[in-house]
PDB file of C-alpha atoms in Angstrom:
ATOM      1  CA  MET A   1      51.543  39.151  41.791  1.00  0.00           C
ATOM      2  CA  ALA A   2      52.741  37.224  38.873  1.00  0.00           C
ATOM      3  CA  LEU A   3      54.389  39.153  35.955  1.00  0.00           C
ATOM      4  CA  ALA A   4      51.795  38.058  33.471  1.00  0.00           C
ATOM      5  CA  ASN A   5      48.939  39.437  35.770  1.00  0.00           C
ATOM      6  CA  LEU A   6      50.777  42.672  35.962  1.00  0.00           C
ATOM      7  CA  GLN A   7      50.969  42.787  32.112  1.00  0.00           C
ATOM      8  CA  GLN A   8      47.343  42.004  31.805  1.00  0.00           C
ATOM      9  CA  LEU A   9      46.411  44.869  34.150  1.00  0.00           C
ATOM     10  CA  MET A  10      48.827  47.314  32.413  1.00  0.00           C
ATOM     11  CA  ILE A  11      48.020  46.465  28.760  1.00  0.00           C
ATOM     12  CA  GLY A  12      44.563  45.061  28.806  1.00  0.00           C
ATOM     13  CA  LEU A  13      42.981  47.481  31.364  1.00  0.00           C
ATOM     14  CA  SER A  14      45.526  50.432  31.081  1.00  0.00           C
ATOM     15  CA  ASP A  15      45.784  50.036  35.066  1.00  0.00           C
ATOM     16  CA  ASN A  16      48.134  52.919  36.158  1.00  0.00           C
ATOM     17  CA  THR A  17      49.104  51.093  39.420  1.00  0.00           C
ATOM     18  CA  ALA A  18      50.192  47.916  37.503  1.00  0.00           C
ATOM     19  CA  THR A  19      52.035  50.267  35.089  1.00  0.00           C
ATOM     20  CA  ASN A  20      53.885  51.931  38.034  1.00  0.00           C
ATOM     21  CA  THR A  21      54.609  48.580  39.657  1.00  0.00           C
ATOM     22  CA  MET A  22      55.987  47.221  36.160  1.00  0.00           C
ATOM     23  CA  THR A  23      58.129  50.493  35.933  1.00  0.00           C
ATOM     24  CA  ASP A  24      59.590  49.796  39.277  1.00  0.00           C
ATOM     25  CA  LEU A  25      60.271  45.992  38.607  1.00  0.00           C
ATOM     26  CA  LEU A  26      62.068  47.087  35.442  1.00  0.00           C
ATOM     27  CA  GLY A  27      64.459  49.381  37.678  1.00  0.00           C
ATOM     28  CA  GLY A  28      62.403  52.596  37.615  1.00  0.00           C
ATOM     29  CA  VAL A  29      61.980  55.499  35.057  1.00  0.00           C
ATOM     30  CA  VAL A  30      65.646  55.882  34.254  1.00  0.00           C
ATOM     31  CA  ALA A  31      66.052  52.118  33.580  1.00  0.00           C
ATOM     32  CA  VAL A  32      62.887  52.069  31.475  1.00  0.00           C
ATOM     33  CA  ASN A  33      64.336  55.135  29.397  1.00  0.00           C
ATOM     34  CA  ASP A  34      67.764  53.453  29.172  1.00  0.00           C
ATOM     35  CA  ARG A  35      65.882  50.411  27.563  1.00  0.00           C
ATOM     36  CA  LEU A  36      63.905  52.674  25.326  1.00  0.00           C
ATOM     37  CA  ALA A  37      67.254  54.191  24.024  1.00  0.00           C
ATOM     38  CA  SER A  38      68.753  50.849  23.629  1.00  0.00           C
ATOM     39  CA  TYR A  39      66.002  50.194  21.152  1.00  0.00           C
ATOM     40  CA  GLY A  40      66.658  53.451  19.359  1.00  0.00           C
ATOM     41  CA  PHE A  41      63.565  55.230  20.587  1.00  0.00           C
ATOM     42  CA  ASP A  42      63.378  58.722  21.418  1.00  0.00           C
ATOM     43  CA  SER A  43      60.299  58.216  23.500  1.00  0.00           C
ATOM     44  CA  ARG A  44      60.775  58.812  27.309  1.00  0.00           C
ATOM     45  CA  LEU A  45      58.944  58.056  30.533  1.00  0.00           C
ATOM     46  CA  ARG A  46      58.981  61.250  32.649  1.00  0.00           C
ATOM     47  CA  ARG A  47      57.474  59.964  35.825  1.00  0.00           C
ATOM     48  CA  HIS A  48      55.142  57.281  37.313  1.00  0.00           C
ATOM     49  CA  CYS A  49      51.554  57.562  36.349  1.00  0.00           C
ATOM     50  CA  GLY A  50      49.717  60.062  38.639  1.00  0.00           C
ATOM     51  CA  GLN A  51      53.030  61.307  39.971  1.00  0.00           C
ATOM     52  CA  VAL A  52      53.776  65.002  39.887  1.00  0.00           C
ATOM     53  CA  THR A  53      57.486  65.243  40.195  1.00  0.00           C
ATOM     54  CA  GLU A  54      59.382  64.343  36.983  1.00  0.00           C
ATOM     55  CA  THR A  55      62.614  62.435  36.639  1.00  0.00           C
ATOM     56  CA  PRO A  56      65.114  64.614  34.761  1.00  0.00           C
ATOM     57  CA  ILE A  57      65.550  63.208  31.418  1.00  0.00           C
ATOM     58  CA  ASP A  58      67.542  64.619  28.331  1.00  0.00           C
ATOM     59  CA  GLU A  59      65.626  66.716  25.901  1.00  0.00           C
ATOM     60  CA  VAL A  60      64.000  64.584  23.149  1.00  0.00           C
ATOM     61  CA  PRO A  61      64.935  66.255  19.851  1.00  0.00           C
ATOM     62  CA  ALA A  62      62.325  64.379  17.663  1.00  0.00           C
ATOM     63  CA  ALA A  63      59.491  65.631  19.830  1.00  0.00           C
ATOM     64  CA  GLU A  64      57.556  68.664  18.593  1.00  0.00           C
ATOM     65  CA  LEU A  65      54.571  68.785  20.770  1.00  0.00           C
ATOM     66  CA  PRO A  66      51.805  71.261  20.587  1.00  0.00           C
ATOM     67  CA  SER A  67      51.119  71.002  24.406  1.00  0.00           C
ATOM     68  CA  PRO A  68      53.280  70.528  27.261  1.00  0.00           C
ATOM     69  CA  PRO A  69      54.534  66.852  27.860  1.00  0.00           C
ATOM     70  CA  GLY A  70      52.673  64.601  30.222  1.00  0.00           C
ATOM     71  CA  PHE A  71      54.005  61.618  32.196  1.00  0.00           C
ATOM     72  CA  SER A  72      55.863  60.468  29.005  1.00  0.00           C
ATOM     73  CA  ILE A  73      56.766  61.772  25.691  1.00  0.00           C
ATOM     74  CA  VAL A  74      55.904  59.403  23.015  1.00  0.00           C
ATOM     75  CA  ILE A  75      56.746  59.704  19.404  1.00  0.00           C
ATOM     76  CA  PRO A  76      53.850  58.220  17.344  1.00  0.00           C
ATOM     77  CA  THR A  77      55.829  56.289  14.824  1.00  0.00           C
ATOM     78  CA  GLU A  78      57.773  54.618  17.820  1.00  0.00           C
ATOM     79  CA  HIS A  79      54.352  53.786  19.429  1.00  0.00           C
ATOM     80  CA  LEU A  80      53.400  51.726  16.424  1.00  0.00           C
ATOM     81  CA  ALA A  81      57.014  50.217  16.225  1.00  0.00           C
ATOM     82  CA  ALA A  82      56.729  49.208  19.762  1.00  0.00           C
ATOM     83  CA  MET A  83      53.236  47.683  19.126  1.00  0.00           C
ATOM     84  CA  ARG A  84      54.672  45.724  16.188  1.00  0.00           C
ATOM     85  CA  ARG A  85      57.690  44.416  18.219  1.00  0.00           C
ATOM     86  CA  ALA A  86      55.459  43.421  21.043  1.00  0.00           C
ATOM     87  CA  MET A  87      53.558  41.350  18.584  1.00  0.00           C
ATOM     88  CA  GLU A  88      56.540  39.335  17.915  1.00  0.00           C
ATOM     89  CA  LEU A  89      57.510  38.698  21.661  1.00  0.00           C
ATOM     90  CA  ASP A  90      55.411  35.700  22.749  1.00  0.00           C
ATOM     91  CA  GLU A  91      51.951  34.533  22.738  1.00  0.00           C
ATOM     92  CA  ILE A  92      51.171  35.612  26.311  1.00  0.00           C
ATOM     93  CA  THR A  93      52.234  39.184  25.704  1.00  0.00           C
ATOM     94  CA  ARG A  94      50.253  39.168  22.350  1.00  0.00           C
ATOM     95  CA  SER A  95      47.173  37.890  24.304  1.00  0.00           C
ATOM     96  CA  HIS A  96      47.313  40.845  26.531  1.00  0.00           C
ATOM     97  CA  PHE A  97      47.212  43.307  23.572  1.00  0.00           C
ATOM     98  CA  GLU A  98      44.335  41.079  22.042  1.00  0.00           C
ATOM     99  CA  SER A  99      42.344  41.700  25.342  1.00  0.00           C
ATOM    100  CA  GLN A 100      42.504  45.529  25.423  1.00  0.00           C
ATOM    101  CA  ALA A 101      39.250  46.315  26.920  1.00  0.00           C
ATOM    102  CA  ASP A 102      38.834  49.828  25.383  1.00  0.00           C
ATOM    103  CA  ARG A 103      37.617  49.416  21.704  1.00  0.00           C
ATOM    104  CA  ARG A 104      36.322  53.074  21.316  1.00  0.00           C
ATOM    105  CA  SER A 105      39.065  54.379  18.993  1.00  0.00           C
ATOM    106  CA  LEU A 106      40.420  52.431  16.066  1.00  0.00           C
ATOM    107  CA  ALA A 107      38.427  49.344  16.976  1.00  0.00           C
ATOM    108  CA  ARG A 108      35.241  51.208  17.381  1.00  0.00           C
ATOM    109  CA  PHE A 109      33.519  49.980  14.158  1.00  0.00           C
ATOM    110  CA  LEU A 110      35.130  46.311  14.243  1.00  0.00           C
ATOM    111  CA  ASP A 111      32.744  43.493  15.043  1.00  0.00           C
ATOM    112  CA  GLU A 112      33.132  42.513  18.633  1.00  0.00           C
ATOM    113  CA  ASP A 113      34.472  39.005  17.751  1.00  0.00           C
ATOM    114  CA  VAL A 114      37.427  40.547  15.666  1.00  0.00           C
ATOM    115  CA  VAL A 115      40.726  40.017  17.416  1.00  0.00           C
ATOM    116  CA  PHE A 116      42.693  43.309  17.113  1.00  0.00           C
ATOM    117  CA  PRO A 117      45.798  43.523  19.350  1.00  0.00           C
ATOM    118  CA  HIS A 118      46.252  47.132  20.201  1.00  0.00           C
ATOM    119  CA  LYS A 119      47.028  49.566  23.007  1.00  0.00           C
ATOM    120  CA  THR A 120      44.927  52.670  23.632  1.00  0.00           C
ATOM    121  CA  GLY A 121      44.384  55.246  26.191  1.00  0.00           C
ATOM    122  CA  THR A 122      44.011  58.914  27.067  1.00  0.00           C
ATOM    123  CA  SER A 123      46.447  60.742  29.067  1.00  0.00           C
ATOM    124  CA  GLU A 124      46.835  64.538  29.743  1.00  0.00           C
ATOM    125  CA  GLY A 125      45.068  65.612  26.542  1.00  0.00           C
ATOM    126  CA  VAL A 126      46.503  62.872  24.233  1.00  0.00           C
ATOM    127  CA  ARG A 127      44.343  60.074  22.850  1.00  0.00           C
ATOM    128  CA  HIS A 128      46.499  57.246  21.402  1.00  0.00           C
ATOM    129  CA  ASP A 129      45.773  53.912  19.810  1.00  0.00           C
ATOM    130  CA  ALA A 130      48.054  51.681  17.985  1.00  0.00           C
ATOM    131  CA  GLY A 131      47.337  48.013  16.620  1.00  0.00           C
ATOM    132  CA  VAL A 132      48.246  45.213  14.457  1.00  0.00           C
ATOM    133  CA  LEU A 133      45.482  43.265  12.512  1.00  0.00           C
ATOM    134  CA  VAL A 134      46.632  40.213  10.749  1.00  0.00           C
ATOM    135  CA  ARG A 135      44.507  38.456   8.165  1.00  0.00           C
ATOM    136  CA  ASP A 136      45.644  35.659   5.686  1.00  0.00           C
ATOM    137  CA  GLY A 137      49.123  36.691   5.999  1.00  0.00           C
ATOM    138  CA  HIS A 138      48.519  40.372   5.407  1.00  0.00           C
ATOM    139  CA  VAL A 139      49.220  42.912   7.992  1.00  0.00           C
ATOM    140  CA  LEU A 140      47.509  46.291   8.724  1.00  0.00           C
ATOM    141  CA  ALA A 141      49.414  48.285  11.310  1.00  0.00           C
ATOM    142  CA  VAL A 142      47.694  51.418  12.354  1.00  0.00           C
ATOM    143  CA  SER A 143      48.459  54.101  14.828  1.00  0.00           C
ATOM    144  CA  MET A 144      46.617  57.396  15.897  1.00  0.00           C
ATOM    145  CA  PHE A 145      47.476  60.315  18.108  1.00  0.00           C
ATOM    146  CA  SER A 146      45.421  63.256  18.873  1.00  0.00           C
ATOM    147  CA  ASP A 147      46.687  66.138  20.968  1.00  0.00           C
ATOM    148  CA  SER A 148      44.359  68.818  22.216  1.00  0.00           C
ATOM    149  CA  THR A 149      45.800  71.905  23.730  1.00  0.00           C
ATOM    150  CA  VAL A 150      42.325  73.267  24.770  1.00  0.00           C
ATOM    151  CA  HIS A 151      40.158  70.366  25.486  1.00  0.00           C
ATOM    152  CA  PRO A 152      40.910  66.858  27.138  1.00  0.00           C
ATOM    153  CA  GLU A 153      40.634  64.214  24.512  1.00  0.00           C
ATOM    154  CA  SER A 154      38.035  61.599  24.762  1.00  0.00           C
ATOM    155  CA  ALA A 155      37.143  58.482  22.713  1.00  0.00           C
ATOM    156  CA  ASP A 156      34.355  60.543  21.140  1.00  0.00           C
ATOM    157  CA  HIS A 157      36.666  63.540  20.051  1.00  0.00           C
ATOM    158  CA  PRO A 158      36.177  64.070  16.289  1.00  0.00           C
ATOM    159  CA  ALA A 159      39.849  63.123  15.758  1.00  0.00           C
ATOM    160  CA  CYS A 160      39.311  59.698  17.398  1.00  0.00           C
ATOM    161  CA  LEU A 161      35.985  59.089  15.337  1.00  0.00           C
ATOM    162  CA  ALA A 162      37.911  59.981  12.105  1.00  0.00           C
ATOM    163  CA  ALA A 163      40.720  57.524  12.846  1.00  0.00           C
ATOM    164  CA  ALA A 164      38.044  54.978  13.541  1.00  0.00           C
ATOM    165  CA  CYS A 165      36.270  55.873  10.384  1.00  0.00           C
ATOM    166  CA  GLY A 166      39.623  55.815   8.410  1.00  0.00           C
ATOM    167  CA  MET A 167      40.354  52.269   9.643  1.00  0.00           C
ATOM    168  CA  ALA A 168      36.836  51.064   8.709  1.00  0.00           C
ATOM    169  CA  ARG A 169      37.186  52.619   5.194  1.00  0.00           C
ATOM    170  CA  THR A 170      40.508  50.903   4.896  1.00  0.00           C
ATOM    171  CA  LEU A 171      38.998  47.607   5.748  1.00  0.00           C
ATOM    172  CA  GLU A 172      36.281  48.126   3.061  1.00  0.00           C
ATOM    173  CA  LEU A 173      38.921  48.992   0.509  1.00  0.00           C
ATOM    174  CA  LEU A 174      40.779  45.779   1.336  1.00  0.00           C
ATOM    175  CA  GLY A 175      37.625  43.755   0.919  1.00  0.00           C
ATOM    176  CA  TRP A 176      37.566  42.902   4.732  1.00  0.00           C
ATOM    177  CA  ASN A 177      34.024  44.182   5.113  1.00  0.00           C
ATOM    178  CA  ASP A 178      33.015  41.124   7.291  1.00  0.00           C
ATOM    179  CA  LEU A 179      35.419  42.454  10.107  1.00  0.00           C
ATOM    180  CA  LEU A 180      33.080  45.525  10.579  1.00  0.00           C
ATOM    181  CA  ALA A 181      30.097  45.262  13.011  1.00  0.00           C
ATOM    182  CA  THR A 182      26.778  44.807  11.151  1.00  0.00           C
ATOM    183  CA  ASP A 183      25.340  47.993  12.366  1.00  0.00           C
ATOM    184  CA  PHE A 184      28.458  49.885  11.036  1.00  0.00           C
ATOM    185  CA  TRP A 185      27.361  53.071   9.129  1.00  0.00           C
ATOM    186  CA  PRO A 186      28.945  53.520   5.850  1.00  0.00           C
ATOM    187  CA  VAL A 187      32.014  55.744   5.579  1.00  0.00           C
ATOM    188  CA  ARG A 188      31.302  56.977   2.092  1.00  0.00           C
TER     189      ARG A 188
END
């Protein structure tokens, strides 16, 4: 399978098998963590998606988690920094983020034709989304994480709805109302 196809499945569709294959192509969990460390990130991959046994990693001092870590430990600010960095790589990589099929979090109230490169998903109680919206030379970079120690997160969790409302309200304040869906209900 071509690398671009793997990226598309991993990023655009959040396909776990493609993610695990990409991890292996990059040299495995330890090699991915070494790469993260070389970028100055404290985030770490703990195991392949769906795998039970963890790869031993050093403690991550910046991670203060309300629930036990899942297959990875991700620092929210690093999630957004990685997203911004990915937007600078190349047009093919950017197009994979633009094709993210799940638009139920931050992109929930955007018009369906609005291009919003982002990466979202749910894993082991954590719902995440980070994206970079560019318009007329202005950049709106947004990241959200919600962590539930009691209930699994879903795209309809109040924290996700609040993040979507917050992004929609920000677009209104910027005067970018035309990016919102016509059936969007006012945030006010």
